[in-house]
Amino acid sequence: TLYFLGKETFGDNSDGPGLRQAIEGLNIPPAIAIWGGGGTAAVVSEIFPRAARYSARTGYLLNGESIGDAQTLIWCCGSREGVMVPPQDWPIQLIIDLDYRENSKARELALAWKCRYVSGEQMFYAQAELQRKFWRAHFSVDT
């Protein structure tokens, strides 16, 4: 969220706090793989510093140490053509889906793999609330 006032710039990134709210209270298995993500992956990596990050286009490890078989998959990409899926032999117990669409590939994988599924929708609701607070702090508008 950015706000420009003359030469001053005000900003806030609600990704991290939004994700923290979305996963609060979850029992998250420790071997975590971040699948794709671009800019979102950096925030996810801050929250899960021991997670291994994989390219959604190639399936290769991008950074972090190989975790072996992941138990938690954080889906940080869309479902567009060219997106690979993680190895089917990973013992995935939980998918946290940051592609909040109903037709997300992560939702499909969770059904096929019979694992717990958490929609990223909660993250985006939390972000929206944080953005509203940001705007209220910069504008005194009754809505």
Tab-separated table of N, CA and C in Angstrom:
chain	number	residue	atom	x	y	z
A	1	THR	N	0.850	-1.161	0.000
A	1	THR	CA	0.000	0.000	0.000
A	1	THR	C	0.896	1.224	0.000
A	2	LEU	N	0.699	2.103	-0.975
A	2	LEU	CA	1.498	3.321	-1.083
A	2	LEU	C	0.599	4.547	-1.117
A	3	TYR	N	1.104	5.614	-0.520
A	3	TYR	CA	0.396	6.883	-0.514
A	3	TYR	C	1.430	7.978	-0.725
A	4	PHE	N	1.207	8.818	-1.721
A	4	PHE	CA	2.109	9.917	-2.032
A	4	PHE	C	1.441	11.224	-1.643
A	5	LEU	N	2.163	12.031	-0.889
A	5	LEU	CA	1.672	13.338	-0.485
A	5	LEU	C	2.782	14.333	-0.769
A	6	GLY	N	2.673	15.015	-1.908
A	6	GLY	CA	3.746	15.902	-2.329
A	6	GLY	C	5.002	15.080	-2.568
A	7	LYS	N	6.079	15.429	-1.860
A	7	LYS	CA	7.330	14.691	-2.004
A	7	LYS	C	7.460	13.565	-0.985
A	8	GLU	N	6.485	13.441	-0.112
A	8	GLU	CA	6.524	12.389	0.896
A	8	GLU	C	5.838	11.125	0.378
A	9	THR	N	6.390	10.012	0.794
A	9	THR	CA	5.805	8.721	0.435
A	9	THR	C	5.568	7.936	1.717
A	10	PHE	N	4.387	7.370	1.839
A	10	PHE	CA	4.037	6.529	2.969
A	10	PHE	C	3.706	5.150	2.421
A	11	GLY	N	4.124	4.121	3.100
A	11	GLY	CA	3.845	2.778	2.607
A	11	GLY	C	3.772	1.760	3.715
A	12	ASP	N	3.154	0.662	3.393
A	12	ASP	CA	3.035	-0.441	4.333
A	12	ASP	C	2.858	-1.717	3.524
A	13	ASN	N	3.486	-2.797	3.964
A	13	ASN	CA	3.323	-4.101	3.327
A	13	ASN	C	2.517	-4.970	4.274
A	14	SER	N	1.343	-5.349	3.859
A	14	SER	CA	0.445	-6.128	4.710
A	14	SER	C	0.563	-7.636	4.467
A	15	ASP	N	1.471	-8.067	3.594
A	15	ASP	CA	1.607	-9.502	3.311
A	15	ASP	C	1.985	-10.301	4.559
A	16	GLY	N	3.041	-9.885	5.231
A	16	GLY	CA	3.515	-10.630	6.405
A	16	GLY	C	2.487	-10.694	7.514
A	17	PRO	N	1.975	-9.537	7.978
A	17	PRO	CA	0.952	-9.588	9.023
A	17	PRO	C	-0.306	-10.353	8.589
A	18	GLY	N	-0.673	-10.224	7.323
A	18	GLY	CA	-1.843	-10.954	6.822
A	18	GLY	C	-1.636	-12.454	6.876
A	19	LEU	N	-0.461	-12.911	6.458
A	19	LEU	CA	-0.174	-14.343	6.503
A	19	LEU	C	-0.096	-14.829	7.943
A	20	ARG	N	0.534	-14.052	8.813
A	20	ARG	CA	0.626	-14.453	10.223
A	20	ARG	C	-0.766	-14.658	10.826
A	21	GLN	N	-1.687	-13.748	10.506
A	21	GLN	CA	-3.056	-13.893	11.012
A	21	GLN	C	-3.729	-15.135	10.433
A	22	ALA	N	-3.485	-15.398	9.167
A	22	ALA	CA	-4.130	-16.536	8.501
A	22	ALA	C	-3.676	-17.879	9.053
A	23	ILE	N	-2.424	-17.966	9.515
A	23	ILE	CA	-1.902	-19.255	9.980
A	23	ILE	C	-1.905	-19.381	11.500
A	24	GLU	N	-2.359	-18.335	12.166
A	24	GLU	CA	-2.383	-18.354	13.625
A	24	GLU	C	-3.158	-19.571	14.133
A	25	GLY	N	-2.538	-20.301	15.021
A	25	GLY	CA	-3.183	-21.459	15.620
A	25	GLY	C	-3.107	-22.740	14.801
A	26	LEU	N	-2.536	-22.680	13.598
A	26	LEU	CA	-2.423	-23.895	12.781
A	26	LEU	C	-1.292	-24.779	13.293
A	27	ASN	N	-1.508	-26.058	13.266
A	27	ASN	CA	-0.447	-27.021	13.542
A	27	ASN	C	0.225	-27.291	12.195
A	28	ILE	N	1.410	-26.710	12.001
A	28	ILE	CA	2.079	-26.771	10.702
A	28	ILE	C	3.230	-27.763	10.769
A	29	PRO	N	3.141	-28.864	10.015
A	29	PRO	CA	4.259	-29.822	9.973
A	29	PRO	C	5.546	-29.126	9.540
A	30	PRO	N	6.691	-29.494	10.128
A	30	PRO	CA	7.922	-28.704	10.004
A	30	PRO	C	8.661	-28.727	8.672
A	31	ALA	N	8.559	-29.755	7.885
A	31	ALA	CA	9.278	-29.795	6.604
A	31	ALA	C	8.440	-29.027	5.583
A	32	ILE	N	8.837	-27.763	5.324
A	32	ILE	CA	8.002	-26.842	4.550
A	32	ILE	C	8.640	-26.523	3.205
A	33	ALA	N	7.832	-26.612	2.155
A	33	ALA	CA	8.255	-26.220	0.811
A	33	ALA	C	7.395	-25.050	0.356
A	34	ILE	N	8.057	-24.014	-0.145
A	34	ILE	CA	7.380	-22.877	-0.751
A	34	ILE	C	7.429	-23.109	-2.262
A	35	TRP	N	6.276	-23.153	-2.879
A	35	TRP	CA	6.199	-23.465	-4.312
A	35	TRP	C	5.896	-22.199	-5.085
A	36	GLY	N	6.905	-21.657	-5.787
A	36	GLY	CA	6.729	-20.446	-6.585
A	36	GLY	C	6.741	-19.201	-5.717
A	37	GLY	N	6.145	-18.151	-6.218
A	37	GLY	CA	5.888	-17.018	-5.378
A	37	GLY	C	6.368	-15.657	-5.755
A	38	GLY	N	7.388	-15.523	-6.542
A	38	GLY	CA	7.850	-14.175	-6.858
A	38	GLY	C	8.044	-13.354	-5.601
A	39	GLY	N	7.403	-12.184	-5.541
A	39	GLY	CA	7.538	-11.293	-4.402
A	39	GLY	C	6.947	-11.827	-3.117
A	40	THR	N	5.890	-12.600	-3.203
A	40	THR	CA	5.262	-13.157	-2.012
A	40	THR	C	6.180	-14.140	-1.307
A	41	ALA	N	7.003	-14.845	-2.064
A	41	ALA	CA	7.891	-15.848	-1.471
A	41	ALA	C	8.858	-15.238	-0.469
A	42	ALA	N	9.266	-13.991	-0.697
A	42	ALA	CA	10.187	-13.339	0.242
A	42	ALA	C	9.543	-13.175	1.612
A	43	VAL	N	8.279	-12.769	1.640
A	43	VAL	CA	7.555	-12.613	2.903
A	43	VAL	C	7.330	-13.969	3.554
A	44	VAL	N	6.951	-14.956	2.760
A	44	VAL	CA	6.726	-16.301	3.291
A	44	VAL	C	8.028	-16.854	3.869
A	45	SER	N	9.137	-16.578	3.190
A	45	SER	CA	10.445	-17.042	3.679
A	45	SER	C	10.830	-16.377	4.996
A	46	GLU	N	10.408	-15.137	5.199
A	46	GLU	CA	10.669	-14.472	6.483
A	46	GLU	C	9.918	-15.164	7.611
A	47	ILE	N	8.702	-15.575	7.339
A	47	ILE	CA	7.879	-16.221	8.364
A	47	ILE	C	8.322	-17.666	8.581
A	48	PHE	N	8.756	-18.320	7.505
A	48	PHE	CA	9.232	-19.699	7.572
A	48	PHE	C	10.673	-19.745	7.065
A	49	PRO	N	11.631	-19.275	7.862
A	49	PRO	CA	13.016	-19.161	7.384
A	49	PRO	C	13.695	-20.492	7.064
A	50	ARG	N	13.186	-21.589	7.594
A	50	ARG	CA	13.805	-22.891	7.320
A	50	ARG	C	13.161	-23.605	6.134
A	51	ALA	N	12.178	-22.957	5.517
A	51	ALA	CA	11.496	-23.563	4.369
A	51	ALA	C	12.401	-23.545	3.145
A	52	ALA	N	12.220	-24.535	2.302
A	52	ALA	CA	12.934	-24.596	1.024
A	52	ALA	C	12.023	-24.009	-0.046
A	53	ARG	N	12.583	-23.170	-0.907
A	53	ARG	CA	11.793	-22.521	-1.955
A	53	ARG	C	12.085	-23.172	-3.295
A	54	TYR	N	11.020	-23.534	-3.998
A	54	TYR	CA	11.120	-24.212	-5.283
A	54	TYR	C	10.509	-23.365	-6.391
A	55	SER	N	11.059	-23.486	-7.579
A	55	SER	CA	10.498	-22.836	-8.745
A	55	SER	C	9.240	-23.584	-9.174
A	56	ALA	N	8.160	-22.846	-9.397
A	56	ALA	CA	6.921	-23.474	-9.865
A	56	ALA	C	7.006	-23.836	-11.341
A	57	ARG	N	7.958	-23.240	-12.065
A	57	ARG	CA	8.093	-23.513	-13.503
A	57	ARG	C	8.997	-24.707	-13.788
A	58	THR	N	10.009	-24.900	-12.916
A	58	THR	CA	10.959	-25.995	-13.168
A	58	THR	C	10.895	-27.102	-12.128
A	59	GLY	N	10.397	-26.779	-10.938
A	59	GLY	CA	10.380	-27.741	-9.851
A	59	GLY	C	11.711	-27.833	-9.117
A	60	TYR	N	12.690	-27.029	-9.522
A	60	TYR	CA	14.022	-27.068	-8.905
A	60	TYR	C	14.071	-26.223	-7.637
A	61	LEU	N	14.919	-26.647	-6.723
A	61	LEU	CA	15.176	-25.909	-5.502
A	61	LEU	C	15.840	-24.584	-5.854
A	62	LEU	N	15.276	-23.468	-5.382
A	62	LEU	CA	15.825	-22.146	-5.668
A	62	LEU	C	16.752	-21.671	-4.559
A	63	ASN	N	16.304	-21.827	-3.333
A	63	ASN	CA	17.156	-21.458	-2.207
A	63	ASN	C	16.736	-22.235	-0.968
A	64	GLY	N	17.606	-22.168	0.018
A	64	GLY	CA	17.380	-22.981	1.199
A	64	GLY	C	18.011	-24.337	0.984
A	65	GLU	N	18.002	-25.119	2.008
A	65	GLU	CA	18.545	-26.467	1.906
A	65	GLU	C	17.431	-27.424	1.525
A	66	SER	N	17.797	-28.485	0.840
A	66	SER	CA	16.803	-29.491	0.506
A	66	SER	C	16.242	-30.055	1.799
A	67	ILE	N	14.937	-30.134	1.873
A	67	ILE	CA	14.286	-30.629	3.075
A	67	ILE	C	13.870	-32.084	2.923
A	68	GLY	N	14.250	-32.669	1.807
A	68	GLY	CA	13.788	-34.025	1.549
A	68	GLY	C	12.334	-33.983	1.130
A	69	ASP	N	11.541	-34.782	1.744
A	69	ASP	CA	10.119	-34.838	1.415
A	69	ASP	C	9.348	-33.838	2.269
A	70	ALA	N	8.709	-32.886	1.620
A	70	ALA	CA	7.958	-31.851	2.335
A	70	ALA	C	6.683	-32.420	2.938
A	71	GLN	N	6.346	-31.888	4.109
A	71	GLN	CA	5.089	-32.232	4.770
A	71	GLN	C	4.069	-31.105	4.632
A	72	THR	N	4.577	-29.882	4.508
A	72	THR	CA	3.727	-28.711	4.327
A	72	THR	C	4.109	-28.052	3.008
A	73	LEU	N	3.102	-27.754	2.211
A	73	LEU	CA	3.316	-27.078	0.936
A	73	LEU	C	2.636	-25.716	1.003
A	74	ILE	N	3.418	-24.668	0.794
A	74	ILE	CA	2.845	-23.327	0.712
A	74	ILE	C	2.816	-22.958	-0.763
A	75	TRP	N	1.627	-22.938	-1.318
A	75	TRP	CA	1.417	-22.701	-2.745
A	75	TRP	C	1.381	-21.194	-2.979
A	76	CYS	N	2.424	-20.674	-3.633
A	76	CYS	CA	2.560	-19.225	-3.855
A	76	CYS	C	2.541	-18.884	-5.330
A	77	CYS	N	1.780	-19.596	-6.099
A	77	CYS	CA	1.724	-19.296	-7.529
A	77	CYS	C	0.304	-19.509	-8.020
A	78	GLY	N	0.063	-19.054	-9.195
A	78	GLY	CA	-1.243	-19.257	-9.798
A	78	GLY	C	-1.349	-20.661	-10.375
A	79	SER	N	-2.308	-20.837	-11.217
A	79	SER	CA	-2.546	-22.146	-11.825
A	79	SER	C	-2.406	-22.070	-13.330
A	80	ARG	N	-1.590	-21.135	-13.782
A	80	ARG	CA	-1.449	-20.918	-15.216
A	80	ARG	C	-0.666	-22.065	-15.886
A	81	GLU	N	-0.726	-22.056	-17.180
A	81	GLU	CA	-0.003	-23.055	-17.965
A	81	GLU	C	1.492	-22.942	-17.676
A	82	GLY	N	2.159	-24.054	-17.593
A	82	GLY	CA	3.595	-24.057	-17.348
A	82	GLY	C	3.964	-24.202	-15.883
A	83	VAL	N	2.982	-24.197	-14.994
A	83	VAL	CA	3.255	-24.381	-13.574
A	83	VAL	C	3.293	-25.874	-13.287
A	84	MET	N	4.411	-26.306	-12.740
A	84	MET	CA	4.563	-27.721	-12.387
A	84	MET	C	3.940	-27.968	-11.017
A	85	VAL	N	3.761	-29.216	-10.691
A	85	VAL	CA	3.290	-29.571	-9.351
A	85	VAL	C	4.421	-30.282	-8.609
A	86	PRO	N	4.401	-30.211	-7.291
A	86	PRO	CA	5.437	-30.892	-6.509
A	86	PRO	C	5.390	-32.406	-6.719
A	87	PRO	N	6.467	-33.085	-6.336
A	87	PRO	CA	6.480	-34.552	-6.467
A	87	PRO	C	5.322	-35.202	-5.710
A	88	GLN	N	4.681	-36.151	-6.345
A	88	GLN	CA	3.539	-36.827	-5.731
A	88	GLN	C	3.938	-37.695	-4.549
A	89	ASP	N	5.217	-38.042	-4.450
A	89	ASP	CA	5.627	-38.906	-3.345
A	89	ASP	C	5.980	-38.124	-2.078
A	90	TRP	N	5.929	-36.778	-2.126
A	90	TRP	CA	6.101	-36.018	-0.897
A	90	TRP	C	4.928	-36.336	0.027
A	91	PRO	N	5.175	-36.566	1.292
A	91	PRO	CA	4.077	-36.883	2.218
A	91	PRO	C	3.375	-35.613	2.726
A	92	ILE	N	2.788	-34.869	1.812
A	92	ILE	CA	2.154	-33.594	2.152
A	92	ILE	C	0.973	-33.851	3.092
A	93	GLN	N	1.007	-33.157	4.222
A	93	GLN	CA	-0.077	-33.238	5.203
A	93	GLN	C	-0.933	-31.983	5.202
A	94	LEU	N	-0.340	-30.858	4.751
A	94	LEU	CA	-1.027	-29.570	4.783
A	94	LEU	C	-0.616	-28.744	3.576
A	95	ILE	N	-1.623	-28.147	2.922
A	95	ILE	CA	-1.367	-27.172	1.863
A	95	ILE	C	-1.947	-25.844	2.305
A	96	ILE	N	-1.094	-24.822	2.319
A	96	ILE	CA	-1.537	-23.451	2.559
A	96	ILE	C	-1.535	-22.774	1.194
A	97	ASP	N	-2.703	-22.411	0.736
A	97	ASP	CA	-2.904	-21.950	-0.631
A	97	ASP	C	-2.992	-20.430	-0.692
A	98	LEU	N	-1.943	-19.785	-1.220
A	98	LEU	CA	-1.971	-18.332	-1.339
A	98	LEU	C	-2.515	-17.868	-2.683
A	99	ASP	N	-3.000	-18.819	-3.484
A	99	ASP	CA	-3.792	-18.502	-4.669
A	99	ASP	C	-5.230	-18.729	-4.231
A	100	TYR	N	-5.926	-17.672	-3.913
A	100	TYR	CA	-7.209	-17.764	-3.232
A	100	TYR	C	-8.395	-18.043	-4.153
A	101	ARG	N	-8.149	-18.337	-5.411
A	101	ARG	CA	-9.261	-18.582	-6.333
A	101	ARG	C	-9.886	-19.960	-6.091
A	102	GLU	N	-11.147	-20.067	-6.416
A	102	GLU	CA	-11.858	-21.339	-6.251
A	102	GLU	C	-11.259	-22.451	-7.106
A	103	ASN	N	-10.701	-22.093	-8.260
A	103	ASN	CA	-10.162	-23.111	-9.162
A	103	ASN	C	-8.651	-23.253	-9.021
A	104	SER	N	-8.129	-22.980	-7.851
A	104	SER	CA	-6.695	-23.074	-7.612
A	104	SER	C	-6.202	-24.510	-7.784
A	105	LYS	N	-5.040	-24.636	-8.377
A	105	LYS	CA	-4.411	-25.949	-8.540
A	105	LYS	C	-4.110	-26.569	-7.173
A	106	ALA	N	-3.792	-25.733	-6.187
A	106	ALA	CA	-3.494	-26.244	-4.847
A	106	ALA	C	-4.716	-26.917	-4.234
A	107	ARG	N	-5.887	-26.369	-4.479
A	107	ARG	CA	-7.127	-26.983	-3.972
A	107	ARG	C	-7.309	-28.367	-4.609
A	108	GLU	N	-7.044	-28.433	-5.895
A	108	GLU	CA	-7.131	-29.704	-6.621
A	108	GLU	C	-6.134	-30.728	-6.053
A	109	LEU	N	-4.901	-30.277	-5.780
A	109	LEU	CA	-3.888	-31.173	-5.225
A	109	LEU	C	-4.285	-31.675	-3.840
A	110	ALA	N	-4.828	-30.794	-3.021
A	110	ALA	CA	-5.247	-31.195	-1.673
A	110	ALA	C	-6.319	-32.281	-1.736
A	111	LEU	N	-7.225	-32.148	-2.668
A	111	LEU	CA	-8.260	-33.184	-2.832
A	111	LEU	C	-7.644	-34.498	-3.309
A	112	ALA	N	-6.756	-34.419	-4.280
A	112	ALA	CA	-6.119	-35.628	-4.819
A	112	ALA	C	-5.233	-36.304	-3.781
A	113	TRP	N	-4.526	-35.513	-2.980
A	113	TRP	CA	-3.582	-36.067	-2.004
A	113	TRP	C	-4.225	-36.317	-0.646
A	114	LYS	N	-5.501	-35.938	-0.514
A	114	LYS	CA	-6.246	-36.156	0.725
A	114	LYS	C	-5.524	-35.568	1.941
A	115	CYS	N	-5.160	-34.301	1.825
A	115	CYS	CA	-4.468	-33.630	2.918
A	115	CYS	C	-5.257	-32.395	3.362
A	116	ARG	N	-4.890	-31.857	4.499
A	116	ARG	CA	-5.534	-30.644	5.001
A	116	ARG	C	-5.266	-29.501	4.030
A	117	TYR	N	-6.239	-28.629	3.901
A	117	TYR	CA	-6.155	-27.498	2.980
A	117	TYR	C	-6.552	-26.231	3.723
A	118	VAL	N	-5.723	-25.194	3.608
A	118	VAL	CA	-6.034	-23.892	4.185
A	118	VAL	C	-5.991	-22.873	3.061
A	119	SER	N	-7.122	-22.219	2.846
A	119	SER	CA	-7.202	-21.211	1.804
A	119	SER	C	-6.482	-19.940	2.243
A	120	GLY	N	-5.814	-19.296	1.305
A	120	GLY	CA	-5.169	-18.026	1.558
A	120	GLY	C	-6.153	-16.878	1.673
A	121	GLU	N	-7.422	-17.190	1.493
A	121	GLU	CA	-8.456	-16.169	1.579
A	121	GLU	C	-8.351	-15.386	2.891
A	122	GLN	N	-8.060	-16.072	3.990
A	122	GLN	CA	-7.947	-15.402	5.285
A	122	GLN	C	-6.808	-14.383	5.285
A	123	MET	N	-5.718	-14.713	4.598
A	123	MET	CA	-4.609	-13.775	4.487
A	123	MET	C	-5.064	-12.500	3.784
A	124	PHE	N	-5.810	-12.653	2.720
A	124	PHE	CA	-6.233	-11.503	1.937
A	124	PHE	C	-7.275	-10.663	2.681
A	125	TYR	N	-8.138	-11.306	3.473
A	125	TYR	CA	-9.070	-10.553	4.310
A	125	TYR	C	-8.304	-9.752	5.359
A	126	ALA	N	-7.303	-10.387	5.970
A	126	ALA	CA	-6.484	-9.696	6.971
A	126	ALA	C	-5.736	-8.533	6.324
A	127	GLN	N	-5.212	-8.740	5.125
A	127	GLN	CA	-4.522	-7.661	4.415
A	127	GLN	C	-5.474	-6.499	4.148
A	128	ALA	N	-6.671	-6.807	3.729
A	128	ALA	CA	-7.648	-5.755	3.432
A	128	ALA	C	-7.932	-4.921	4.674
A	129	GLU	N	-8.067	-5.575	5.812
A	129	GLU	CA	-8.314	-4.845	7.055
A	129	GLU	C	-7.113	-3.969	7.420
A	130	LEU	N	-5.914	-4.489	7.254
A	130	LEU	CA	-4.709	-3.705	7.531
A	130	LEU	C	-4.590	-2.512	6.584
A	131	GLN	N	-4.985	-2.707	5.336
A	131	GLN	CA	-4.955	-1.604	4.380
A	131	GLN	C	-5.989	-0.536	4.738
A	132	ARG	N	-7.160	-0.965	5.214
A	132	ARG	CA	-8.169	0.005	5.666
A	132	ARG	C	-7.617	0.845	6.822
A	133	LYS	N	-6.921	0.185	7.744
A	133	LYS	CA	-6.316	0.917	8.872
A	133	LYS	C	-5.271	1.912	8.373
A	134	PHE	N	-4.492	1.515	7.387
A	134	PHE	CA	-3.490	2.407	6.802
A	134	PHE	C	-4.169	3.653	6.243
A	135	TRP	N	-5.216	3.450	5.462
A	135	TRP	CA	-5.887	4.583	4.829
A	135	TRP	C	-6.589	5.462	5.853
A	136	ARG	N	-7.152	4.856	6.887
A	136	ARG	CA	-7.784	5.664	7.941
A	136	ARG	C	-6.745	6.523	8.651
A	137	ALA	N	-5.530	6.026	8.794
A	137	ALA	CA	-4.467	6.786	9.448
A	137	ALA	C	-4.028	7.992	8.605
A	138	HIS	N	-4.244	7.924	7.298
A	138	HIS	CA	-3.797	9.002	6.406
A	138	HIS	C	-4.950	9.903	5.941
A	139	PHE	N	-6.169	9.455	6.104
A	139	PHE	CA	-7.323	10.234	5.714
A	139	PHE	C	-8.355	10.164	6.833
A	140	SER	N	-8.932	11.244	7.169
A	140	SER	CA	-10.004	11.216	8.170
A	140	SER	C	-11.342	11.212	7.435
A	141	VAL	N	-11.691	10.028	6.938
A	141	VAL	CA	-12.900	9.859	6.155
A	141	VAL	C	-13.813	8.894	6.895
A	142	ASP	N	-15.040	9.268	7.079
A	142	ASP	CA	-16.022	8.363	7.702
A	142	ASP	C	-16.612	7.486	6.605
A	143	THR	N	-16.480	6.172	6.788
A	143	THR	CA	-17.050	5.250	5.795
A	143	THR	C	-17.900	4.236	6.498
